[in-house]
Short mmCIF file of N, CA and C in Angstrom, two decimals:
data_model
loop_
_atom_site.label_atom_id
_atom_site.label_comp_id
_atom_site.label_asym_id
_atom_site.label_seq_id
_atom_site.Cartn_x
_atom_site.Cartn_y
_atom_site.Cartn_z
N UNK P 287 86.94 99.21 121.08
CA UNK P 287 87.35 98.76 119.76
C UNK P 287 86.47 99.45 118.72
N UNK P 288 87.10 99.86 117.61
CA UNK P 288 86.37 100.61 116.60
C UNK P 288 86.96 100.37 115.22
N UNK P 289 86.10 100.50 114.23
CA UNK P 289 86.54 100.47 112.84
C UNK P 289 86.83 101.90 112.44
N UNK P 290 88.00 102.13 111.88
CA UNK P 290 88.44 103.48 111.53
C UNK P 290 88.48 103.66 110.01
N UNK P 291 88.33 104.89 109.52
CA UNK P 291 88.46 105.15 108.08
C UNK P 291 89.88 104.83 107.60
N UNK P 292 89.97 104.29 106.40
CA UNK P 292 91.26 103.94 105.79
C UNK P 292 91.61 105.01 104.76
N UNK P 293 92.81 105.57 104.88
CA UNK P 293 93.27 106.59 103.94
C UNK P 293 93.50 105.96 102.57
N UNK P 294 93.27 106.76 101.55
CA UNK P 294 93.46 106.32 100.16
C UNK P 294 94.69 107.00 99.58
N UNK P 295 95.36 106.30 98.68
CA UNK P 295 96.56 106.80 98.00
C UNK P 295 96.40 108.27 97.66
N UNK P 296 97.46 109.02 97.84
CA UNK P 296 97.43 110.45 97.60
C UNK P 296 97.52 111.24 98.89
N UNK P 297 97.15 110.63 100.00
CA UNK P 297 97.24 111.30 101.29
C UNK P 297 98.70 111.27 101.75
N UNK P 298 99.29 112.41 102.11
CA UNK P 298 100.70 112.45 102.48
C UNK P 298 101.05 111.63 103.72
N UNK P 299 100.09 111.31 104.56
CA UNK P 299 100.37 110.47 105.73
C UNK P 299 100.80 109.06 105.32
N UNK P 300 100.41 108.65 104.12
CA UNK P 300 100.81 107.32 103.62
C UNK P 300 102.25 107.30 103.14
N UNK P 301 102.81 108.46 102.86
CA UNK P 301 104.19 108.52 102.38
C UNK P 301 105.16 109.06 103.43
N UNK P 302 104.70 109.14 104.66
CA UNK P 302 105.53 109.61 105.76
C UNK P 302 106.00 108.41 106.58
N UNK P 303 107.31 108.25 106.76
CA UNK P 303 107.80 107.12 107.57
C UNK P 303 107.25 107.16 109.00
N UNK P 304 106.99 105.99 109.53
CA UNK P 304 106.41 105.86 110.86
C UNK P 304 107.39 106.24 111.97
N UNK P 305 106.83 106.57 113.10
CA UNK P 305 107.58 106.92 114.30
C UNK P 305 107.67 105.70 115.21
N UNK P 306 108.87 105.35 115.68
CA UNK P 306 108.98 104.20 116.59
C UNK P 306 108.12 104.37 117.84
N UNK P 307 107.57 103.26 118.29
CA UNK P 307 106.75 103.26 119.50
C UNK P 307 107.66 103.14 120.71
N UNK P 308 107.43 103.99 121.70
CA UNK P 308 108.22 103.94 122.94
C UNK P 308 107.35 103.69 124.17
N UNK P 309 106.03 103.86 124.03
CA UNK P 309 105.11 103.67 125.16
C UNK P 309 104.23 102.46 124.88
N UNK P 310 104.29 101.49 125.79
CA UNK P 310 103.49 100.27 125.67
C UNK P 310 102.51 100.26 126.83
N UNK P 311 101.27 100.61 126.52
CA UNK P 311 100.26 100.75 127.56
C UNK P 311 98.91 100.26 127.06
N UNK P 312 97.88 100.48 127.86
CA UNK P 312 96.53 100.04 127.51
C UNK P 312 96.04 100.73 126.23
N UNK P 313 96.45 101.96 126.02
CA UNK P 313 96.02 102.67 124.80
C UNK P 313 96.59 101.99 123.56
N UNK P 314 97.84 101.54 123.60
CA UNK P 314 98.43 100.84 122.46
C UNK P 314 97.71 99.52 122.21
N UNK P 315 97.37 98.81 123.26
CA UNK P 315 96.62 97.56 123.11
C UNK P 315 95.26 97.82 122.46
N UNK P 316 94.58 98.88 122.91
CA UNK P 316 93.28 99.23 122.32
C UNK P 316 93.44 99.65 120.86
N UNK P 317 94.53 100.36 120.57
CA UNK P 317 94.80 100.76 119.18
C UNK P 317 95.02 99.54 118.30
N UNK P 318 95.77 98.56 118.79
CA UNK P 318 95.98 97.33 118.03
C UNK P 318 94.64 96.63 117.76
N UNK P 319 93.75 96.64 118.75
CA UNK P 319 92.41 96.06 118.54
C UNK P 319 91.66 96.80 117.44
N UNK P 320 91.78 98.14 117.42
CA UNK P 320 91.14 98.93 116.35
C UNK P 320 91.71 98.55 114.98
N UNK P 321 93.03 98.35 114.92
CA UNK P 321 93.63 97.93 113.65
C UNK P 321 93.06 96.58 113.21
N UNK P 322 92.98 95.63 114.13
CA UNK P 322 92.40 94.32 113.79
C UNK P 322 90.95 94.46 113.35
N UNK P 323 90.15 95.25 114.08
CA UNK P 323 88.74 95.43 113.72
C UNK P 323 88.59 96.06 112.34
N UNK P 324 89.41 97.06 112.07
CA UNK P 324 89.34 97.74 110.77
C UNK P 324 89.77 96.80 109.65
N UNK P 325 90.84 96.06 109.87
CA UNK P 325 91.32 95.10 108.88
C UNK P 325 90.26 94.04 108.60
N UNK P 326 89.62 93.53 109.63
CA UNK P 326 88.58 92.52 109.47
C UNK P 326 87.39 93.08 108.70
N UNK P 327 86.93 94.27 109.08
CA UNK P 327 85.79 94.88 108.39
C UNK P 327 86.09 95.15 106.93
N UNK P 328 87.37 95.40 106.60
CA UNK P 328 87.77 95.70 105.22
C UNK P 328 88.14 94.43 104.44
N UNK P 329 88.10 93.29 105.12
CA UNK P 329 88.48 92.01 104.49
C UNK P 329 89.92 92.06 104.00
N UNK P 330 90.80 92.64 104.84
CA UNK P 330 92.20 92.76 104.48
C UNK P 330 93.04 91.63 105.04
N UNK P 331 94.28 91.57 104.55
CA UNK P 331 95.27 90.62 105.06
C UNK P 331 96.15 91.29 106.11
N UNK P 332 96.25 92.61 106.05
CA UNK P 332 97.07 93.35 106.99
C UNK P 332 96.74 94.83 106.92
N UNK P 333 97.13 95.55 107.96
CA UNK P 333 96.85 96.99 108.02
C UNK P 333 97.92 97.66 108.87
N UNK P 334 98.50 98.71 108.33
CA UNK P 334 99.51 99.50 109.05
C UNK P 334 98.86 100.74 109.66
N UNK P 335 99.44 101.20 110.77
CA UNK P 335 98.88 102.33 111.50
C UNK P 335 98.71 103.57 110.64
N UNK P 336 99.69 103.86 109.76
CA UNK P 336 99.56 105.08 108.97
C UNK P 336 98.41 105.01 107.98
N UNK P 337 97.91 103.82 107.68
CA UNK P 337 96.76 103.71 106.78
C UNK P 337 95.49 104.25 107.43
N UNK P 338 95.49 104.40 108.75
CA UNK P 338 94.34 105.02 109.41
C UNK P 338 94.76 106.36 110.04
N UNK P 339 95.89 106.89 109.55
CA UNK P 339 96.30 108.23 109.93
C UNK P 339 97.11 108.33 111.21
N UNK P 340 97.56 107.21 111.76
CA UNK P 340 98.35 107.22 112.99
C UNK P 340 99.83 107.04 112.62
N UNK P 341 100.72 107.85 113.16
CA UNK P 341 102.11 107.81 112.73
C UNK P 341 102.97 106.70 113.36
N UNK P 342 102.43 105.92 114.27
CA UNK P 342 103.24 104.92 114.98
C UNK P 342 103.61 103.72 114.11
N UNK P 343 104.75 103.12 114.41
CA UNK P 343 105.27 101.96 113.67
C UNK P 343 104.62 100.68 114.20
N UNK P 344 103.40 100.46 113.76
CA UNK P 344 102.61 99.30 114.19
C UNK P 344 101.87 98.76 112.98
N UNK P 345 101.84 97.42 112.83
CA UNK P 345 100.94 96.83 111.85
C UNK P 345 100.37 95.53 112.40
N UNK P 346 99.20 95.17 111.86
CA UNK P 346 98.59 93.88 112.17
C UNK P 346 98.47 93.08 110.89
N UNK P 347 98.38 91.78 111.06
CA UNK P 347 98.14 90.90 109.91
C UNK P 347 97.20 89.79 110.37
N UNK P 348 96.36 89.33 109.45
CA UNK P 348 95.42 88.25 109.72
C UNK P 348 95.06 87.65 108.37
N UNK P 349 95.69 86.52 108.06
CA UNK P 349 95.51 85.92 106.75
C UNK P 349 95.65 84.41 106.84
N UNK P 350 95.18 83.74 105.80
CA UNK P 350 95.35 82.30 105.68
C UNK P 350 96.27 82.05 104.49
N UNK P 351 97.34 81.27 104.73
CA UNK P 351 98.30 80.93 103.69
C UNK P 351 98.52 79.41 103.74
N UNK P 352 98.26 78.75 102.63
CA UNK P 352 98.38 77.29 102.56
C UNK P 352 97.59 76.60 103.68
N UNK P 353 96.39 77.10 103.95
CA UNK P 353 95.52 76.47 104.93
C UNK P 353 95.83 76.80 106.38
N UNK P 354 96.83 77.63 106.64
CA UNK P 354 97.22 77.98 108.01
C UNK P 354 96.91 79.46 108.26
N UNK P 355 96.22 79.74 109.38
CA UNK P 355 95.91 81.13 109.72
C UNK P 355 97.11 81.73 110.45
N UNK P 356 97.48 82.94 110.01
CA UNK P 356 98.55 83.71 110.63
C UNK P 356 97.93 85.02 111.11
N UNK P 357 98.11 85.33 112.40
CA UNK P 357 97.51 86.55 112.95
C UNK P 357 98.45 87.12 114.00
N UNK P 358 98.66 88.43 113.94
CA UNK P 358 99.49 89.04 114.94
C UNK P 358 99.62 90.54 114.77
N UNK P 359 100.34 91.12 115.70
CA UNK P 359 100.62 92.55 115.71
C UNK P 359 102.12 92.72 115.89
N UNK P 360 102.72 93.56 115.05
CA UNK P 360 104.16 93.81 115.15
C UNK P 360 104.38 95.31 115.33
N UNK P 361 105.17 95.64 116.35
CA UNK P 361 105.51 97.02 116.66
C UNK P 361 107.00 97.21 116.38
N UNK P 362 107.35 98.33 115.77
CA UNK P 362 108.74 98.66 115.43
C UNK P 362 109.40 97.54 114.62
N UNK P 363 108.78 97.14 113.52
CA UNK P 363 109.30 96.00 112.75
C UNK P 363 110.60 96.31 112.01
N UNK P 364 111.42 95.27 111.91
CA UNK P 364 112.62 95.29 111.08
C UNK P 364 112.49 94.12 110.13
N UNK P 365 112.61 94.39 108.83
CA UNK P 365 112.38 93.38 107.79
C UNK P 365 113.68 92.82 107.25
N UNK P 366 113.66 91.51 107.02
CA UNK P 366 114.74 90.80 106.34
C UNK P 366 114.08 89.92 105.28
N UNK P 367 114.64 89.89 104.06
CA UNK P 367 114.04 89.09 102.99
C UNK P 367 115.10 88.33 102.20
N UNK P 368 114.60 87.36 101.46
CA UNK P 368 115.43 86.75 100.44
C UNK P 368 115.52 87.75 99.28
N UNK P 369 116.22 87.38 98.24
CA UNK P 369 116.40 88.28 97.11
C UNK P 369 115.06 88.60 96.44
N UNK P 370 114.90 89.87 96.08
CA UNK P 370 113.69 90.31 95.37
C UNK P 370 113.94 90.18 93.88
N UNK P 371 113.07 89.46 93.17
CA UNK P 371 113.28 89.28 91.73
C UNK P 371 113.22 90.61 90.98
N UNK P 372 114.04 90.73 89.95
CA UNK P 372 114.06 91.95 89.15
C UNK P 372 113.33 91.77 87.82
N UNK P 373 112.72 90.62 87.61
CA UNK P 373 111.97 90.35 86.39
C UNK P 373 110.54 90.83 86.53
N UNK P 374 109.82 90.86 85.42
CA UNK P 374 108.41 91.23 85.47
C UNK P 374 107.66 90.21 86.32
N UNK P 375 106.82 90.68 87.25
CA UNK P 375 106.06 89.75 88.08
C UNK P 375 105.03 88.97 87.25
N UNK P 376 104.71 87.79 87.73
CA UNK P 376 103.73 86.94 87.06
C UNK P 376 102.35 87.59 87.18
N UNK P 377 101.63 87.75 86.06
CA UNK P 377 100.33 88.45 86.10
C UNK P 377 99.25 87.70 86.86
N UNK P 378 99.48 86.42 87.19
CA UNK P 378 98.48 85.67 87.95
C UNK P 378 98.95 85.36 89.36
N UNK P 379 100.21 84.96 89.52
CA UNK P 379 100.71 84.53 90.82
C UNK P 379 101.21 85.66 91.70
N UNK P 380 101.50 86.82 91.14
CA UNK P 380 102.11 87.91 91.90
C UNK P 380 101.17 89.09 92.10
N UNK P 381 99.86 88.86 92.02
CA UNK P 381 98.92 89.96 92.22
C UNK P 381 98.96 90.45 93.66
N UNK P 382 98.91 91.76 93.81
CA UNK P 382 98.93 92.36 95.13
C UNK P 382 97.90 93.48 95.16
N UNK P 383 97.22 93.60 96.28
CA UNK P 383 96.26 94.67 96.49
C UNK P 383 96.60 95.42 97.76
N UNK P 384 95.83 96.47 98.02
CA UNK P 384 96.09 97.30 99.19
C UNK P 384 94.79 97.99 99.59
N UNK P 385 94.53 98.03 100.88
CA UNK P 385 93.33 98.70 101.36
C UNK P 385 93.37 100.21 101.11
N UNK P 386 94.57 100.76 100.89
CA UNK P 386 94.69 102.18 100.55
C UNK P 386 94.70 102.43 99.05
N UNK P 387 94.58 101.37 98.28
CA UNK P 387 94.42 101.45 96.83
C UNK P 387 93.26 100.50 96.50
N UNK P 388 92.07 100.81 97.05
CA UNK P 388 90.96 99.86 97.01
C UNK P 388 90.49 99.52 95.60
N UNK P 389 90.21 98.24 95.44
CA UNK P 389 89.66 97.77 94.18
C UNK P 389 90.70 97.41 93.13
N UNK P 390 91.96 97.60 93.41
CA UNK P 390 93.02 97.34 92.42
C UNK P 390 93.87 96.15 92.84
N UNK P 391 94.24 95.33 91.89
CA UNK P 391 95.16 94.20 92.08
C UNK P 391 96.16 94.27 90.95
N UNK P 392 97.42 94.46 91.29
CA UNK P 392 98.45 94.68 90.28
C UNK P 392 99.63 93.74 90.55
N UNK P 393 100.17 93.08 89.51
CA UNK P 393 101.33 92.22 89.71
C UNK P 393 102.51 93.00 90.29
N UNK P 394 103.06 92.48 91.40
CA UNK P 394 104.13 93.17 92.13
C UNK P 394 105.20 92.16 92.53
N UNK P 395 106.44 92.46 92.20
CA UNK P 395 107.54 91.58 92.57
C UNK P 395 107.87 91.68 94.06
N UNK P 396 107.94 90.54 94.71
CA UNK P 396 108.29 90.47 96.13
C UNK P 396 109.22 89.29 96.36
N UNK P 397 109.98 89.36 97.42
CA UNK P 397 110.83 88.24 97.83
C UNK P 397 109.93 87.08 98.25
N UNK P 398 110.40 85.86 98.01
CA UNK P 398 109.62 84.67 98.36
C UNK P 398 109.61 84.42 99.87
N UNK P 399 110.65 84.85 100.59
CA UNK P 399 110.77 84.63 102.03
C UNK P 399 110.97 85.97 102.72
N UNK P 400 110.37 86.10 103.91
CA UNK P 400 110.56 87.32 104.70
C UNK P 400 110.48 86.99 106.19
N UNK P 401 111.20 87.78 106.96
CA UNK P 401 111.12 87.70 108.43
C UNK P 401 111.04 89.13 108.96
N UNK P 402 110.14 89.33 109.91
CA UNK P 402 110.01 90.60 110.59
C UNK P 402 110.29 90.35 112.07
N UNK P 403 111.17 91.17 112.63
CA UNK P 403 111.41 91.12 114.07
C UNK P 403 110.99 92.46 114.65
N UNK P 404 110.60 92.45 115.88
CA UNK P 404 110.17 93.65 116.57
C UNK P 404 109.65 93.24 117.93
N UNK P 405 108.59 93.91 118.36
CA UNK P 405 107.93 93.56 119.61
C UNK P 405 106.43 93.53 119.38
N UNK P 406 105.72 92.87 120.30
CA UNK P 406 104.26 92.88 120.20
C UNK P 406 103.72 94.11 120.93
N UNK P 407 102.41 94.22 121.04
CA UNK P 407 101.80 95.42 121.62
C UNK P 407 102.04 95.54 123.12
N UNK P 408 102.59 94.49 123.74
CA UNK P 408 102.93 94.57 125.17
C UNK P 408 104.41 94.84 125.36
N UNK P 409 105.18 94.90 124.27
CA UNK P 409 106.61 95.16 124.35
C UNK P 409 107.47 93.92 124.37
N UNK P 410 106.86 92.74 124.20
CA UNK P 410 107.61 91.49 124.21
C UNK P 410 108.21 91.22 122.82
N UNK P 411 109.45 90.73 122.75
CA UNK P 411 110.08 90.45 121.46
C UNK P 411 109.25 89.46 120.64
N UNK P 412 109.26 89.68 119.33
CA UNK P 412 108.50 88.84 118.41
C UNK P 412 109.27 88.69 117.11
N UNK P 413 109.12 87.55 116.50
CA UNK P 413 109.70 87.30 115.19
C UNK P 413 108.69 86.52 114.38
N UNK P 414 108.38 87.01 113.18
CA UNK P 414 107.41 86.36 112.30
C UNK P 414 108.13 86.08 110.98
N UNK P 415 108.06 84.84 110.53
CA UNK P 415 108.77 84.43 109.33
C UNK P 415 107.83 83.64 108.45
N UNK P 416 107.94 83.84 107.14
CA UNK P 416 107.09 83.08 106.24
C UNK P 416 107.53 83.17 104.80
N UNK P 417 106.85 82.38 103.99
CA UNK P 417 107.05 82.39 102.55
C UNK P 417 105.72 82.71 101.89
N UNK P 418 105.74 82.88 100.58
CA UNK P 418 104.50 83.07 99.83
C UNK P 418 103.70 84.28 100.27
N UNK P 419 102.40 84.03 100.52
CA UNK P 419 101.47 85.10 100.84
C UNK P 419 101.84 85.81 102.14
N UNK P 420 102.23 85.05 103.17
CA UNK P 420 102.63 85.68 104.43
C UNK P 420 103.85 86.56 104.22
N UNK P 421 104.83 86.09 103.46
CA UNK P 421 106.02 86.90 103.17
C UNK P 421 105.64 88.18 102.44
N UNK P 422 104.73 88.07 101.48
CA UNK P 422 104.25 89.24 100.74
C UNK P 422 103.61 90.24 101.69
N UNK P 423 102.78 89.76 102.60
CA UNK P 423 102.10 90.64 103.55
C UNK P 423 103.09 91.34 104.46
N UNK P 424 104.07 90.60 104.99
CA UNK P 424 105.06 91.21 105.88
C UNK P 424 105.83 92.32 105.17
N UNK P 425 106.19 92.09 103.91
CA UNK P 425 106.90 93.10 103.13
C UNK P 425 106.01 94.31 102.86
N UNK P 426 104.76 94.03 102.50
CA UNK P 426 103.79 95.09 102.18
C UNK P 426 103.57 96.01 103.38
N UNK P 427 103.35 95.42 104.56
CA UNK P 427 103.06 96.23 105.74
C UNK P 427 104.28 97.00 106.22
N UNK P 428 105.48 96.40 106.16
CA UNK P 428 106.67 97.16 106.56
C UNK P 428 106.95 98.27 105.56
N UNK P 429 106.63 98.05 104.28
CA UNK P 429 106.73 99.13 103.30
C UNK P 429 105.85 100.31 103.72
N UNK P 430 104.61 100.02 104.14
CA UNK P 430 103.72 101.10 104.59
C UNK P 430 104.39 101.93 105.68
N UNK P 431 104.98 101.26 106.64
CA UNK P 431 105.58 101.97 107.77
C UNK P 431 106.83 102.73 107.36
N UNK P 432 107.41 102.38 106.22
CA UNK P 432 108.54 103.14 105.67
C UNK P 432 108.04 104.30 104.81
N UNK P 433 106.71 104.45 104.69
CA UNK P 433 106.13 105.52 103.89
C UNK P 433 106.06 105.19 102.41
N UNK P 434 105.92 103.91 102.09
CA UNK P 434 105.94 103.48 100.69
C UNK P 434 104.73 102.60 100.38
N UNK P 435 103.95 102.99 99.39
CA UNK P 435 102.86 102.14 98.89
C UNK P 435 103.43 101.13 97.91
N UNK P 436 102.75 100.02 97.76
CA UNK P 436 103.23 98.99 96.83
C UNK P 436 103.30 99.51 95.40
N UNK P 437 102.57 100.53 95.07
CA UNK P 437 102.59 101.11 93.73
C UNK P 437 104.01 101.56 93.35
N UNK P 438 104.80 101.94 94.35
CA UNK P 438 106.17 102.39 94.08
C UNK P 438 107.09 101.25 93.71
N UNK P 439 106.68 100.02 93.95
CA UNK P 439 107.48 98.85 93.59
C UNK P 439 107.16 98.33 92.19
N UNK P 440 106.15 98.90 91.55
CA UNK P 440 105.74 98.43 90.24
C UNK P 440 106.77 98.80 89.19
N UNK P 441 106.83 97.98 88.14
CA UNK P 441 107.75 98.26 87.04
C UNK P 441 107.01 98.21 85.71
N UNK P 442 107.64 98.80 84.69
CA UNK P 442 107.12 98.73 83.32
C UNK P 442 105.72 99.26 83.17
N UNK P 443 104.93 98.52 82.39
CA UNK P 443 103.57 98.97 82.08
C UNK P 443 102.68 99.03 83.33
N UNK P 444 102.98 98.20 84.32
CA UNK P 444 102.18 98.21 85.54
C UNK P 444 102.33 99.55 86.28
N UNK P 445 103.53 100.08 86.27
CA UNK P 445 103.77 101.38 86.91
C UNK P 445 103.01 102.49 86.16
N UNK P 446 103.08 102.45 84.84
CA UNK P 446 102.37 103.46 84.03
C UNK P 446 100.86 103.37 84.25
N UNK P 447 100.33 102.14 84.26
CA UNK P 447 98.89 101.94 84.47
C UNK P 447 98.46 102.43 85.85
N UNK P 448 99.30 102.20 86.86
CA UNK P 448 98.97 102.65 88.21
C UNK P 448 98.94 104.17 88.29
N UNK P 449 99.90 104.82 87.68
CA UNK P 449 99.90 106.29 87.68
C UNK P 449 98.65 106.84 87.01
N UNK P 450 98.26 106.22 85.91
CA UNK P 450 97.05 106.63 85.20
C UNK P 450 95.82 106.41 86.07
N UNK P 451 95.76 105.28 86.76
CA UNK P 451 94.63 104.96 87.63
C UNK P 451 94.51 105.99 88.75
N UNK P 452 95.62 106.35 89.38
CA UNK P 452 95.61 107.35 90.46
C UNK P 452 95.06 108.68 89.94
N UNK P 453 95.54 109.09 88.78
CA UNK P 453 95.07 110.34 88.18
C UNK P 453 93.58 110.26 87.83
N UNK P 454 93.15 109.16 87.18
CA UNK P 454 91.76 109.02 86.76
C UNK P 454 90.80 108.97 87.96
N UNK P 455 91.23 108.39 89.05
CA UNK P 455 90.39 108.30 90.24
C UNK P 455 90.47 109.56 91.10
N UNK P 456 91.34 110.49 90.69
CA UNK P 456 91.52 111.75 91.40
C UNK P 456 92.02 111.53 92.83
N UNK P 457 92.92 110.56 92.98
CA UNK P 457 93.54 110.27 94.27
C UNK P 457 94.85 111.02 94.35
N UNK P 458 94.80 112.31 94.23
CA UNK P 458 96.02 113.11 94.23
C UNK P 458 96.06 114.13 95.36
N UNK P 459 95.12 114.04 96.29
CA UNK P 459 95.07 115.02 97.37
C UNK P 459 94.85 114.32 98.70
N UNK P 460 95.15 115.02 99.75
CA UNK P 460 94.95 114.50 101.11
C UNK P 460 93.47 114.41 101.43
N UNK P 461 93.16 113.52 102.37
CA UNK P 461 91.81 113.49 102.90
C UNK P 461 90.88 112.45 102.31
N UNK P 462 91.27 111.77 101.24
CA UNK P 462 90.42 110.72 100.70
C UNK P 462 90.50 109.49 101.59
N UNK P 463 89.34 108.94 101.95
CA UNK P 463 89.31 107.74 102.78
C UNK P 463 88.02 106.99 102.53
N UNK P 464 87.95 105.78 103.08
CA UNK P 464 86.71 105.00 103.04
C UNK P 464 86.57 104.28 104.37
N UNK P 465 85.35 104.03 104.80
CA UNK P 465 85.08 103.41 106.08
C UNK P 465 84.54 102.01 105.87
N UNK P 466 85.36 100.99 106.17
CA UNK P 466 84.90 99.61 105.99
C UNK P 466 83.66 99.32 106.82
N UNK P 467 82.72 98.63 106.18
CA UNK P 467 81.48 98.26 106.87
C UNK P 467 80.39 99.30 106.76
N UNK P 468 80.75 100.57 106.69
CA UNK P 468 79.76 101.64 106.60
C UNK P 468 79.49 102.04 105.15
N UNK P 469 80.46 101.79 104.31
CA UNK P 469 80.33 102.10 102.89
C UNK P 469 81.09 101.04 102.11
N UNK P 470 80.69 100.79 100.89
CA UNK P 470 81.41 99.78 100.12
C UNK P 470 82.82 100.23 99.78
N UNK P 471 83.70 99.24 99.63
CA UNK P 471 85.06 99.54 99.20
C UNK P 471 84.96 100.21 97.84
N UNK P 472 85.65 101.34 97.62
CA UNK P 472 85.60 101.98 96.31
C UNK P 472 85.93 100.98 95.21
N UNK P 473 85.11 100.96 94.20
CA UNK P 473 85.26 99.98 93.13
C UNK P 473 86.16 100.48 92.03
N UNK P 474 86.63 99.55 91.26
CA UNK P 474 87.44 99.87 90.09
C UNK P 474 86.61 100.64 89.07
N UNK P 475 87.23 101.60 88.43
CA UNK P 475 86.53 102.34 87.37
C UNK P 475 86.66 101.64 86.06
#
C-alpha cells in the first residue's frame, strides 16, 4: 500500500476517459488500497484512478454524510441521477472541492440523488445510492472517470473565476502534482 502523487488540473490524463477494467486480480486489490491510502492522506472524500495517472475505471470513496460513514470501491461505474438543477448553485450549500484542484471550493450544481452500479475490486456486483454529500461524491468521481473535472460543470461567474484561477496558478500543462502527507496541499493564492 502506498500514497501516490495526485495530478493537478491541466494534466491531460484528467481529461481522458477511463478504460474499463477487465482483469480482477491481486494487483487491482492492491491498487484499490493505494487509492484509499492516497485519499486518506489527502483528507479527501473520494479519489478516481486517473487522478493518480492510472487509466482504469476505478474510484474509491470514504466520507461521512449525516453522521453515517460511507466507504467503498467501485469499478466500471454507471451513474444514474435525479434531475440536475439548472439554476445558480447555492454559494454555501453547494460548495464542491477536488483533490486535483487543491485549495479551491466552488459552488457546483449537482443532482440531489445518485446511484452508481458496477462491480467491486473482486468483480462482484455493487450498487451505491445516496443523497446529499454522498450523491455529490458519486457524481464527482464518475465525472473524473469520464474525463471531466467539476470545473466544467460550473456556470456564470464561477466558471469565469475558475478559468482565471487555473491561469493564475499556471495549471495549464501536464505533470503538475502534489503528494499528500509529504508536502502540504497547494494553498489558495
